[in-house]
JSON list of N, CA and C in Angstrom, two decimals:
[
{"chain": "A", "resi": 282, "resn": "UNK", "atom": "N", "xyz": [-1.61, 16.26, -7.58]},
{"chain": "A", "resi": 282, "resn": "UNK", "atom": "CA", "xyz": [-1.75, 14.86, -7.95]},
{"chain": "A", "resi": 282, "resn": "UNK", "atom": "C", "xyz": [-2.98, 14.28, -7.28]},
{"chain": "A", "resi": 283, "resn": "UNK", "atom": "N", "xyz": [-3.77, 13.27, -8.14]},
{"chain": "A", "resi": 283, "resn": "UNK", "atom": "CA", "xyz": [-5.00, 12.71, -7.27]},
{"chain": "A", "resi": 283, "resn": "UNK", "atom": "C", "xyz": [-4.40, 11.56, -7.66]},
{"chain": "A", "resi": 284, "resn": "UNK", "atom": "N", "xyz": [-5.14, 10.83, -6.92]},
{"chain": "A", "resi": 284, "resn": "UNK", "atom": "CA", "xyz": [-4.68, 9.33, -6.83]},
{"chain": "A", "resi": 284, "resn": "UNK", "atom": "C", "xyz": [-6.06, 8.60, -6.22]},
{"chain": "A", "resi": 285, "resn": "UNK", "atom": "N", "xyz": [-5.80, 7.08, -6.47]},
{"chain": "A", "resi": 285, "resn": "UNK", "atom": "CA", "xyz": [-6.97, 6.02, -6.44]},
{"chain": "A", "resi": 285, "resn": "UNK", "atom": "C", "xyz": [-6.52, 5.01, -5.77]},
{"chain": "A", "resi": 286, "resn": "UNK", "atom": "N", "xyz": [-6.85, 4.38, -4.59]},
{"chain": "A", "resi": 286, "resn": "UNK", "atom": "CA", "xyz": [-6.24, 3.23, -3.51]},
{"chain": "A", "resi": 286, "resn": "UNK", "atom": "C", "xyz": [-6.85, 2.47, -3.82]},
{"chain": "A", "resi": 287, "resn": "UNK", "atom": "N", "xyz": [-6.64, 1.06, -4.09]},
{"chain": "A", "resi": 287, "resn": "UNK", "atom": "CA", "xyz": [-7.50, -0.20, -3.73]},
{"chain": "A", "resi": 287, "resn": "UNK", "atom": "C", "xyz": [-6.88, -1.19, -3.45]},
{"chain": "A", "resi": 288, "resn": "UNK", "atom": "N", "xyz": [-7.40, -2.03, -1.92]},
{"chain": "A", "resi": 288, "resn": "UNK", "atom": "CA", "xyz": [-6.94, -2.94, -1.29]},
{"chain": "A", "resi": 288, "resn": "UNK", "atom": "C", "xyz": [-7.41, -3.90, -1.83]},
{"chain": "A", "resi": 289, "resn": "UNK", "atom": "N", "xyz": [-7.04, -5.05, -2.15]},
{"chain": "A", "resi": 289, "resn": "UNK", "atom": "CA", "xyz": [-7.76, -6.29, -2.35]},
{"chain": "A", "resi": 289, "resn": "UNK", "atom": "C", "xyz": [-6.64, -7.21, -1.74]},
{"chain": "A", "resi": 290, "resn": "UNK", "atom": "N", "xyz": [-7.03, -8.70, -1.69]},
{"chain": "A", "resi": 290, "resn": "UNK", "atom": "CA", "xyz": [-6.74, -9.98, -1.04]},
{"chain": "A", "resi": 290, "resn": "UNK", "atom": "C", "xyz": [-5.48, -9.69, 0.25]},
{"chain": "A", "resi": 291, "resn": "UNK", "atom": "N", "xyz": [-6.77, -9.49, 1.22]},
{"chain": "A", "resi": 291, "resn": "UNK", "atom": "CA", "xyz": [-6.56, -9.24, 2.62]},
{"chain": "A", "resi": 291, "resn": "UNK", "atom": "C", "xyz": [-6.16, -10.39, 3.10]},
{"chain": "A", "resi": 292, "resn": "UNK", "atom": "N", "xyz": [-5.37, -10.35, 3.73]},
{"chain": "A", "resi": 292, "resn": "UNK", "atom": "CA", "xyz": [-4.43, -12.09, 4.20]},
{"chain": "A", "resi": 292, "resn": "UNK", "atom": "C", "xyz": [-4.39, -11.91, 5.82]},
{"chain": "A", "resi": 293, "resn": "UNK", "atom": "N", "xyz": [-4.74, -12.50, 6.75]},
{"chain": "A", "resi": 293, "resn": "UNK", "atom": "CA", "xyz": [-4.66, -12.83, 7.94]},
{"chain": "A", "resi": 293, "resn": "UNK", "atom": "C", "xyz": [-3.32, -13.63, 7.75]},
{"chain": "A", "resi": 294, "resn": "UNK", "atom": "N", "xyz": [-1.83, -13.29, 8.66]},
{"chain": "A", "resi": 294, "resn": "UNK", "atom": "CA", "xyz": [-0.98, -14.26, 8.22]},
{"chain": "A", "resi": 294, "resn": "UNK", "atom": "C", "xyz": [-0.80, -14.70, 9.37]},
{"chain": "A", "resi": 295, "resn": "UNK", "atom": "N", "xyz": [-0.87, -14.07, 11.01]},
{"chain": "A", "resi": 295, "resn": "UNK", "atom": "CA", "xyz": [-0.40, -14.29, 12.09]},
{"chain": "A", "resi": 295, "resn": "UNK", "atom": "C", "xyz": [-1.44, -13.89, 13.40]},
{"chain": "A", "resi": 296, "resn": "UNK", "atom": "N", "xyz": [-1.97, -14.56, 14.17]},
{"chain": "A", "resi": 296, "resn": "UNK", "atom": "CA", "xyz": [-2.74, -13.56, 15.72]},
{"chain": "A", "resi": 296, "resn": "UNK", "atom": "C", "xyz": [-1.93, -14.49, 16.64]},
{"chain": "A", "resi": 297, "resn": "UNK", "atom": "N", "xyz": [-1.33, -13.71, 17.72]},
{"chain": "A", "resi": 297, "resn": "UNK", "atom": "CA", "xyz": [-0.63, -13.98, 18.62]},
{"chain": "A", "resi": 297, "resn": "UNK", "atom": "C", "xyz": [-0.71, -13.15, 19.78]},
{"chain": "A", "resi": 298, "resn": "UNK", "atom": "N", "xyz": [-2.37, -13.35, 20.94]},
{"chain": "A", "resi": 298, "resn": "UNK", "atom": "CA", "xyz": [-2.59, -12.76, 21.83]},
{"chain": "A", "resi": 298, "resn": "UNK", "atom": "C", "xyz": [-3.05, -11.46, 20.92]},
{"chain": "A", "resi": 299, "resn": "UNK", "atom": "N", "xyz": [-2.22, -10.14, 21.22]},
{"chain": "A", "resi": 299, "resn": "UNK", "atom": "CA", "xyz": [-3.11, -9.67, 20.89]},
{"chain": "A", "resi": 299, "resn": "UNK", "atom": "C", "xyz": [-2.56, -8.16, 19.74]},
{"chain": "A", "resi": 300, "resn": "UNK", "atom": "N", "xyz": [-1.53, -9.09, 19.09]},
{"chain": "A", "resi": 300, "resn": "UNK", "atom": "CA", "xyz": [-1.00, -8.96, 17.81]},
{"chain": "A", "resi": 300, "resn": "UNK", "atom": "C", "xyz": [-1.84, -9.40, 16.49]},
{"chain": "A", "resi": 301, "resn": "UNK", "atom": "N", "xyz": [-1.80, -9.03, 15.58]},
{"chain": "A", "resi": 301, "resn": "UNK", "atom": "CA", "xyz": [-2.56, -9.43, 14.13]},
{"chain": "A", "resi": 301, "resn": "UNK", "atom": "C", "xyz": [-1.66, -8.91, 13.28]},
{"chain": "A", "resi": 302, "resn": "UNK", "atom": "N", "xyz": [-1.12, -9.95, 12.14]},
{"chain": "A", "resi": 302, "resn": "UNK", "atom": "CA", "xyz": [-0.08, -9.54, 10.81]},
{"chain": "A", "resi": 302, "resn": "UNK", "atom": "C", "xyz": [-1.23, -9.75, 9.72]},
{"chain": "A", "resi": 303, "resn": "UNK", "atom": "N", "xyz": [-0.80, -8.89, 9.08]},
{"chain": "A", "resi": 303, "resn": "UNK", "atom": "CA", "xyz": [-2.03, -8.87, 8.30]},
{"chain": "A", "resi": 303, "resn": "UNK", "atom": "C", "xyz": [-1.01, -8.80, 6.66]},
{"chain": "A", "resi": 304, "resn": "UNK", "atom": "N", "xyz": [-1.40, -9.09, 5.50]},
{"chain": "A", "resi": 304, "resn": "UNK", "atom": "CA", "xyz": [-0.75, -8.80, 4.34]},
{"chain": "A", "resi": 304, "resn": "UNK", "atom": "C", "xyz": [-1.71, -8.42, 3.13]},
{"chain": "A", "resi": 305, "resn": "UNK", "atom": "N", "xyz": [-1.84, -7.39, 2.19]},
{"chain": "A", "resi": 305, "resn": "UNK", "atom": "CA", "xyz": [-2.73, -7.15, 0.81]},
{"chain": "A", "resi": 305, "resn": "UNK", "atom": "C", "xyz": [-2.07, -7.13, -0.02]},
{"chain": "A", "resi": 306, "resn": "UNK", "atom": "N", "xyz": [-2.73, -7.11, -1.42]},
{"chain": "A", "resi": 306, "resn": "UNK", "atom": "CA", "xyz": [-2.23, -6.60, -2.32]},
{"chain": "A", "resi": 306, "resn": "UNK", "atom": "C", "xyz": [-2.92, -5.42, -2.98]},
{"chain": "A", "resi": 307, "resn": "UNK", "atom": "N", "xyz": [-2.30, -4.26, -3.57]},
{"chain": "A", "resi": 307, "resn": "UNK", "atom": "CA", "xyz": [-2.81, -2.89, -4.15]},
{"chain": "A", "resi": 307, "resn": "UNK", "atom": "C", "xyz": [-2.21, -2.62, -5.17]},
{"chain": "A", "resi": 308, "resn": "UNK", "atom": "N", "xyz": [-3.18, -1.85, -6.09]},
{"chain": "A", "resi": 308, "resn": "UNK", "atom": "CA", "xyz": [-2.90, -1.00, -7.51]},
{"chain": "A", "resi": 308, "resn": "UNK", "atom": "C", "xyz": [-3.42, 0.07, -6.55]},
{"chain": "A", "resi": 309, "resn": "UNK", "atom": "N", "xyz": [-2.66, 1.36, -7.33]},
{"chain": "A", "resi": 309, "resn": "UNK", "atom": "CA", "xyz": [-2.54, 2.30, -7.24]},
{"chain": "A", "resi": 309, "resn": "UNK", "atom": "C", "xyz": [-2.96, 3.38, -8.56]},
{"chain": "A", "resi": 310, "resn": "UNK", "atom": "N", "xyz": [-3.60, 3.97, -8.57]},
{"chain": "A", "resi": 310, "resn": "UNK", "atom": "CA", "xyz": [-3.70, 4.85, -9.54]},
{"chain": "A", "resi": 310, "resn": "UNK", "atom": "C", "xyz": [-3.15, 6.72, -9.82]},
{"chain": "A", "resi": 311, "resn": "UNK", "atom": "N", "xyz": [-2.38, 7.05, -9.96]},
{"chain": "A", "resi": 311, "resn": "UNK", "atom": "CA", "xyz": [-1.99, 8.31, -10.00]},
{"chain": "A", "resi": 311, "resn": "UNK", "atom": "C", "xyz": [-2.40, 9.95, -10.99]},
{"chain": "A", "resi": 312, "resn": "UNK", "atom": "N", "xyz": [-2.79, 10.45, -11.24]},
{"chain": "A", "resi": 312, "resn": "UNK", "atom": "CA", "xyz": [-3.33, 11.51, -12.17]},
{"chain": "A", "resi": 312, "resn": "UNK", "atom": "C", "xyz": [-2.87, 12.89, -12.00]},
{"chain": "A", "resi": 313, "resn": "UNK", "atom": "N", "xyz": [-1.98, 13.25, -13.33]},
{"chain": "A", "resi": 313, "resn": "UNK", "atom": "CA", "xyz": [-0.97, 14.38, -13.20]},
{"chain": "A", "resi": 313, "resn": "UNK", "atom": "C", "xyz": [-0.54, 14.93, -14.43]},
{"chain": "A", "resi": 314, "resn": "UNK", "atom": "N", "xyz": [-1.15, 16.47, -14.41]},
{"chain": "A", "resi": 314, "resn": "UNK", "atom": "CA", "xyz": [-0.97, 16.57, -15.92]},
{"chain": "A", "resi": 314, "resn": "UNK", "atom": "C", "xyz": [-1.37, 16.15, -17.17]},
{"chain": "A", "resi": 315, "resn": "UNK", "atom": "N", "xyz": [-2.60, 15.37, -16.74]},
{"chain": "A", "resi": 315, "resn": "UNK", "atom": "CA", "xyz": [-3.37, 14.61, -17.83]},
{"chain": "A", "resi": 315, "resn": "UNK", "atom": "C", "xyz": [-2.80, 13.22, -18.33]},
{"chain": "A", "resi": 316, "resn": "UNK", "atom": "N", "xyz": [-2.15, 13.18, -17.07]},
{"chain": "A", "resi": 316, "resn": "UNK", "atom": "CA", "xyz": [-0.94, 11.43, -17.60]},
{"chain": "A", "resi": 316, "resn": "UNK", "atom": "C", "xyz": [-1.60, 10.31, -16.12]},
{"chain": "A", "resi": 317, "resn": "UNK", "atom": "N", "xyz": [-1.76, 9.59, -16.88]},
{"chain": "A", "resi": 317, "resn": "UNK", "atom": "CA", "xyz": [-1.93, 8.32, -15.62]},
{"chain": "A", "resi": 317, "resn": "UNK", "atom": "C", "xyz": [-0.91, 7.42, -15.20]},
{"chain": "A", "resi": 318, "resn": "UNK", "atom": "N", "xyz": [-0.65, 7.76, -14.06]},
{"chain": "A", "resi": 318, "resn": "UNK", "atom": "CA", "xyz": [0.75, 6.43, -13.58]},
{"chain": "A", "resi": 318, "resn": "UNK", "atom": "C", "xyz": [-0.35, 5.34, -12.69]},
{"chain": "A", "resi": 319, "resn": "UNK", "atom": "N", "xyz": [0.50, 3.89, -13.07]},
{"chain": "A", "resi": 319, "resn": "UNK", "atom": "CA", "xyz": [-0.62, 2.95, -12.57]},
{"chain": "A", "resi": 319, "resn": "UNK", "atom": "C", "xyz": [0.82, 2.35, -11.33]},
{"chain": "A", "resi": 320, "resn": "UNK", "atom": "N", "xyz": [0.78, 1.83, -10.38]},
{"chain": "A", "resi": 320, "resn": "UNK", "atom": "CA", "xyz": [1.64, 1.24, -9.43]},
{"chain": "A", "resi": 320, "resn": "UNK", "atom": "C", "xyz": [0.93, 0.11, -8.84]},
{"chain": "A", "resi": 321, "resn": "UNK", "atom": "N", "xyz": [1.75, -1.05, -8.44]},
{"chain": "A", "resi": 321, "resn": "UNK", "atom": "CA", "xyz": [1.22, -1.93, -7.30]},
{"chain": "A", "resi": 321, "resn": "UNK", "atom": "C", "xyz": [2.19, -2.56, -6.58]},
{"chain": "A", "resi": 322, "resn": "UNK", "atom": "N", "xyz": [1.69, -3.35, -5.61]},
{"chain": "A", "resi": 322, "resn": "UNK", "atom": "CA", "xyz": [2.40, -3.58, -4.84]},
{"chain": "A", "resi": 322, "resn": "UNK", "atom": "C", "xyz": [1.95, -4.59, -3.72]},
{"chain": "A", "resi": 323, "resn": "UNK", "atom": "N", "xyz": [2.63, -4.94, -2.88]},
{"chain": "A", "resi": 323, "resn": "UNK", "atom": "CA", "xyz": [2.48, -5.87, -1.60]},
{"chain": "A", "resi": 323, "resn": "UNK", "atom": "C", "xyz": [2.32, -4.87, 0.11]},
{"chain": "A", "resi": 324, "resn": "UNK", "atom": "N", "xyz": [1.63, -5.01, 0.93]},
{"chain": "A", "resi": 324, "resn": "UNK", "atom": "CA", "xyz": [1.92, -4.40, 1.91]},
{"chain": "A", "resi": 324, "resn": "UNK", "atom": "C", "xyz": [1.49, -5.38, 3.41]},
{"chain": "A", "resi": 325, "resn": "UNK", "atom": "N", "xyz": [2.25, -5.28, 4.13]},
{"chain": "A", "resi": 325, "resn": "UNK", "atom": "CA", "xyz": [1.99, -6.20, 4.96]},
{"chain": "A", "resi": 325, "resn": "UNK", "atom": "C", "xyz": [2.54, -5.50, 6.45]},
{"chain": "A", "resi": 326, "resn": "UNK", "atom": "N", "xyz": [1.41, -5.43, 7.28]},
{"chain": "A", "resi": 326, "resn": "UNK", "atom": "CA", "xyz": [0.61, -4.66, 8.39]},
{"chain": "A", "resi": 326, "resn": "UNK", "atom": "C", "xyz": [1.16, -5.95, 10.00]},
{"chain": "A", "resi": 327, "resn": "UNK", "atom": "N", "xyz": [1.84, -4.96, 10.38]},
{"chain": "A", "resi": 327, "resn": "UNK", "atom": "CA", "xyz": [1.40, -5.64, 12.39]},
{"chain": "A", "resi": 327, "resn": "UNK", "atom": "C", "xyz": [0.35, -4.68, 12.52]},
{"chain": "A", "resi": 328, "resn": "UNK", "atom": "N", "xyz": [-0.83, -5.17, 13.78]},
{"chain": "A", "resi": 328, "resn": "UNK", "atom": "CA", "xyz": [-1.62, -4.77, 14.56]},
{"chain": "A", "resi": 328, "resn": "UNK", "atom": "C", "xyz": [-1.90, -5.14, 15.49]},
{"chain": "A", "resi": 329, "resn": "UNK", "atom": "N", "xyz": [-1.97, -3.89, 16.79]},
{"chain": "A", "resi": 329, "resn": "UNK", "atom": "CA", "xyz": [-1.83, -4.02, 18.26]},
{"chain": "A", "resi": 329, "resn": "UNK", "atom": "C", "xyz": [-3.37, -3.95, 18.20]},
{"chain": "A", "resi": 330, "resn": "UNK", "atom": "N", "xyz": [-4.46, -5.11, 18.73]},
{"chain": "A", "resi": 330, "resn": "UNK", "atom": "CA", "xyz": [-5.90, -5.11, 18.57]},
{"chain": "A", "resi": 330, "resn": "UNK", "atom": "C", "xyz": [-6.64, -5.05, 20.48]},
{"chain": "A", "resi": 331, "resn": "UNK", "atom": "N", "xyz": [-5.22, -4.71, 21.09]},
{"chain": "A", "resi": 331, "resn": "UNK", "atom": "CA", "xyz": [-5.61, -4.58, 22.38]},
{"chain": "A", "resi": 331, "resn": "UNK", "atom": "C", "xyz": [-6.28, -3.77, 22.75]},
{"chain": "A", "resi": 332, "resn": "UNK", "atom": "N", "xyz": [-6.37, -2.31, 22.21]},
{"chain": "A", "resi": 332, "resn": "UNK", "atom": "CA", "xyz": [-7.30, -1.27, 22.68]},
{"chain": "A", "resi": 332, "resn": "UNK", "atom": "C", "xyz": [-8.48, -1.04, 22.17]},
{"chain": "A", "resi": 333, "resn": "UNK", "atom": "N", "xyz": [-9.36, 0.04, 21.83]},
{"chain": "A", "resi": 333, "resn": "UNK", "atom": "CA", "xyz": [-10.42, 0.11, 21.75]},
{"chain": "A", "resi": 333, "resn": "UNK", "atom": "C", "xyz": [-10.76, 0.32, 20.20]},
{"chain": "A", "resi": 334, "resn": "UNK", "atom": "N", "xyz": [-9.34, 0.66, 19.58]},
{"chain": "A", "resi": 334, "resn": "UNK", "atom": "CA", "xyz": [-9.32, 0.25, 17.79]},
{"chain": "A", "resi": 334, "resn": "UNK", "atom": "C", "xyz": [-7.67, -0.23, 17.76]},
{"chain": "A", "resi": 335, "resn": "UNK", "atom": "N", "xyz": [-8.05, -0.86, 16.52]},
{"chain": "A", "resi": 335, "resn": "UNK", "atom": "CA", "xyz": [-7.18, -1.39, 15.71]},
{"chain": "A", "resi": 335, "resn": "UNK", "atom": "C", "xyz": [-5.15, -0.33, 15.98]},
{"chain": "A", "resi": 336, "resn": "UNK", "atom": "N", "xyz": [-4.14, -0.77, 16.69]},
{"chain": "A", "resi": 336, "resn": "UNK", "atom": "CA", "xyz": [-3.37, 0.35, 16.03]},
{"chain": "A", "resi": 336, "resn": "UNK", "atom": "C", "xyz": [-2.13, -0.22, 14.98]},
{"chain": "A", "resi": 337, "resn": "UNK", "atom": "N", "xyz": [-1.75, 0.60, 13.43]},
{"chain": "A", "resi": 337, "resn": "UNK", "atom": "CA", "xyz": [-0.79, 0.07, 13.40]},
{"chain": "A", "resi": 337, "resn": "UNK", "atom": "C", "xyz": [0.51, 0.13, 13.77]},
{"chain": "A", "resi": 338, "resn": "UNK", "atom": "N", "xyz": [1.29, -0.80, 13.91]},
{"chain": "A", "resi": 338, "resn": "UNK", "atom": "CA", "xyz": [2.87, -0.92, 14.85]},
{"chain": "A", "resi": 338, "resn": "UNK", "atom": "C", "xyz": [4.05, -0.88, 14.12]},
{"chain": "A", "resi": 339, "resn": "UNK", "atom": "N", "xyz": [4.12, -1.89, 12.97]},
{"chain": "A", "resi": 339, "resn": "UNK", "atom": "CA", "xyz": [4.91, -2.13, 11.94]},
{"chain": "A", "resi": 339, "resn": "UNK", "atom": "C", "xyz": [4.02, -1.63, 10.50]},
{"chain": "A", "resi": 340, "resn": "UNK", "atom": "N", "xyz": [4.55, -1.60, 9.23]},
{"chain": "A", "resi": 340, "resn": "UNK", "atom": "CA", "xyz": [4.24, -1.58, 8.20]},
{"chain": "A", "resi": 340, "resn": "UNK", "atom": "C", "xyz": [5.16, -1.66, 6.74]},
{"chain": "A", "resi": 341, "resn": "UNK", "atom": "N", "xyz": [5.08, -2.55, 6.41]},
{"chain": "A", "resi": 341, "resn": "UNK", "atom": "CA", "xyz": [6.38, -2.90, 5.01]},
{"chain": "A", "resi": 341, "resn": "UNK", "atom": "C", "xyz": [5.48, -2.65, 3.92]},
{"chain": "A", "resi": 342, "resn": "UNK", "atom": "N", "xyz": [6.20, -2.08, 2.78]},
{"chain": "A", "resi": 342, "resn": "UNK", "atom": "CA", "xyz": [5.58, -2.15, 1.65]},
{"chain": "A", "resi": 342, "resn": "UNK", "atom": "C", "xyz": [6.33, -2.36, 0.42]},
{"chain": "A", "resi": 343, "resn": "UNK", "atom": "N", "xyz": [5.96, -2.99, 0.04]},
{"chain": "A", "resi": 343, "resn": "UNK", "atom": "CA", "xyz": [7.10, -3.98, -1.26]},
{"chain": "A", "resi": 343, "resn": "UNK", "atom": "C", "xyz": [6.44, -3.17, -2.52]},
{"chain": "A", "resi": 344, "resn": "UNK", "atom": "N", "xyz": [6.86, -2.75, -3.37]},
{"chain": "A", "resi": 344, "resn": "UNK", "atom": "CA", "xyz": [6.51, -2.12, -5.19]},
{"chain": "A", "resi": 344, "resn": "UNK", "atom": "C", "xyz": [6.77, -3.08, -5.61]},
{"chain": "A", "resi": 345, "resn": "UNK", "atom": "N", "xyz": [5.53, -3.76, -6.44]},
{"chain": "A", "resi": 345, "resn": "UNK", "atom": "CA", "xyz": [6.14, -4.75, -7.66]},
{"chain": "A", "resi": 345, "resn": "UNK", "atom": "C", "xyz": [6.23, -3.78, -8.69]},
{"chain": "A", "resi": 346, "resn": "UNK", "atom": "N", "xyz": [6.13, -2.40, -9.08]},
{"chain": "A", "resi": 346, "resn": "UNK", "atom": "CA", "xyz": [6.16, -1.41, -10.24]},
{"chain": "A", "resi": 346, "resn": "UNK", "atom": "C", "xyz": [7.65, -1.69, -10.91]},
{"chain": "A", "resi": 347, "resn": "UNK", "atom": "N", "xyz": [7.94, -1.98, -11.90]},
{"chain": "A", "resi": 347, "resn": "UNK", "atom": "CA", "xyz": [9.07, -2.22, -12.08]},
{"chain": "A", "resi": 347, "resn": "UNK", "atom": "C", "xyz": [10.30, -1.22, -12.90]},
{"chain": "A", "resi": 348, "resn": "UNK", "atom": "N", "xyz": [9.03, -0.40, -13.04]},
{"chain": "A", "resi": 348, "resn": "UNK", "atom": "CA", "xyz": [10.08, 1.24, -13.82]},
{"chain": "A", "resi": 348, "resn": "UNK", "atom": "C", "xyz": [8.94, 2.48, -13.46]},
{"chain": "A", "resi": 349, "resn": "UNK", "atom": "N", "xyz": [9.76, 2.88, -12.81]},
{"chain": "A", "resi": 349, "resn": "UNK", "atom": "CA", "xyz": [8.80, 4.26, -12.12]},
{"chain": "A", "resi": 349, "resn": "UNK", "atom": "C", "xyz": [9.69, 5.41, -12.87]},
{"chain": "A", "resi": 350, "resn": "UNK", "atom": "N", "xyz": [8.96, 6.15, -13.85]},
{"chain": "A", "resi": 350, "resn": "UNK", "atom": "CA", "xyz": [9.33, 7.55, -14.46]},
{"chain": "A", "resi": 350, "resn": "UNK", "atom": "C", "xyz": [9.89, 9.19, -13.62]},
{"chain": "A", "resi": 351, "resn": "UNK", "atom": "N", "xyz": [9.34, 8.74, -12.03]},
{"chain": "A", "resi": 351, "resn": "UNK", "atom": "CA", "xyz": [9.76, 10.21, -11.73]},
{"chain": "A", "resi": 351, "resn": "UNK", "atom": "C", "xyz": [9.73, 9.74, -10.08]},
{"chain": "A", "resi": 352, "resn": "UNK", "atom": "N", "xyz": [10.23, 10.13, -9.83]},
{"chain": "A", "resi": 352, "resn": "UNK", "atom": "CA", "xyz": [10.03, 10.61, -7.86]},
{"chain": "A", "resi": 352, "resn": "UNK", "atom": "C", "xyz": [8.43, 10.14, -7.69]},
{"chain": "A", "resi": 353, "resn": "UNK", "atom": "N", "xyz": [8.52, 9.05, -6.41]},
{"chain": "A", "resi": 353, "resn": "UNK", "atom": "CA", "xyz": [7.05, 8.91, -6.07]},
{"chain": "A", "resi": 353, "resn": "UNK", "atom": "C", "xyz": [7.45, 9.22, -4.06]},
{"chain": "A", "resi": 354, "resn": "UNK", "atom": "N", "xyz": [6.15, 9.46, -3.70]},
{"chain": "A", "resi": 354, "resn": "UNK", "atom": "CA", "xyz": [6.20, 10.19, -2.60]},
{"chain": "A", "resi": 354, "resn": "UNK", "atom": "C", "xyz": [5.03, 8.81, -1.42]},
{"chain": "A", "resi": 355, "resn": "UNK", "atom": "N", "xyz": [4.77, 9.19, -0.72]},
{"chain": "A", "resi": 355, "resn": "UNK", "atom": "CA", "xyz": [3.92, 8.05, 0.24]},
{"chain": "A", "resi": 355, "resn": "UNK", "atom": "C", "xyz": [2.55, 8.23, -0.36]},
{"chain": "A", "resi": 356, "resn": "UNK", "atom": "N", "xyz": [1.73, 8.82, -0.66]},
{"chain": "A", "resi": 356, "resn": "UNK", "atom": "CA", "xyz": [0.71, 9.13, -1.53]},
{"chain": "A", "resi": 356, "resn": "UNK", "atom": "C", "xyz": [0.04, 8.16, -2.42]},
{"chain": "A", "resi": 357, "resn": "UNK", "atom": "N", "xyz": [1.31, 7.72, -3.22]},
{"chain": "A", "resi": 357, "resn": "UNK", "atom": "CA", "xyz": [1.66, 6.83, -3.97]},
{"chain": "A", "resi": 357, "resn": "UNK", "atom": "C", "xyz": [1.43, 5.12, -4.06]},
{"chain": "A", "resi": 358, "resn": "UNK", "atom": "N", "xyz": [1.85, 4.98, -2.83]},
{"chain": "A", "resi": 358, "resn": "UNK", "atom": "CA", "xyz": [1.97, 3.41, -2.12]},
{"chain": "A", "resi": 358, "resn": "UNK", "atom": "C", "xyz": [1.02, 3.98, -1.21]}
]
């Protein structure tokens, strides 16, 4: 399976010291067998910005996809 990520409307929702909540929204693109599955979704990020990069801590991810045909794996989202 290949697949296609894209982040768009990056949301700063929270900084608290030296926490950052962060929220996007993503389509997803999937390619399998000559069939295209399209997915999207919500994902919304804690980040510990204390060290010398970014780490993430928490991570939720909401599917707005509303009929998924087969088993999807993390790849995916």
């Amino acid at each position: 399976t290949r697949t296609n990520h894209h982040i768009s409307n990056i949301e700063l929702v929270e900084q608290t010291g030296s926490q950052v909540k962060l929220r996007c929204d993503w389509p997803t693109m999937s390619v399998r067998y000559n069939h295209t599955e399209h997915f999207c979704g919500t994902s919304f990020y804690t980040l510990d910005v204390s060290g010398a990069s970014p780490l993430i801590t928490e991570k939720k991810v909401v599917l707005k996809t509303d009929y998924i045909r087969h088993v999807i794996d993390v790849y995916h989202v």
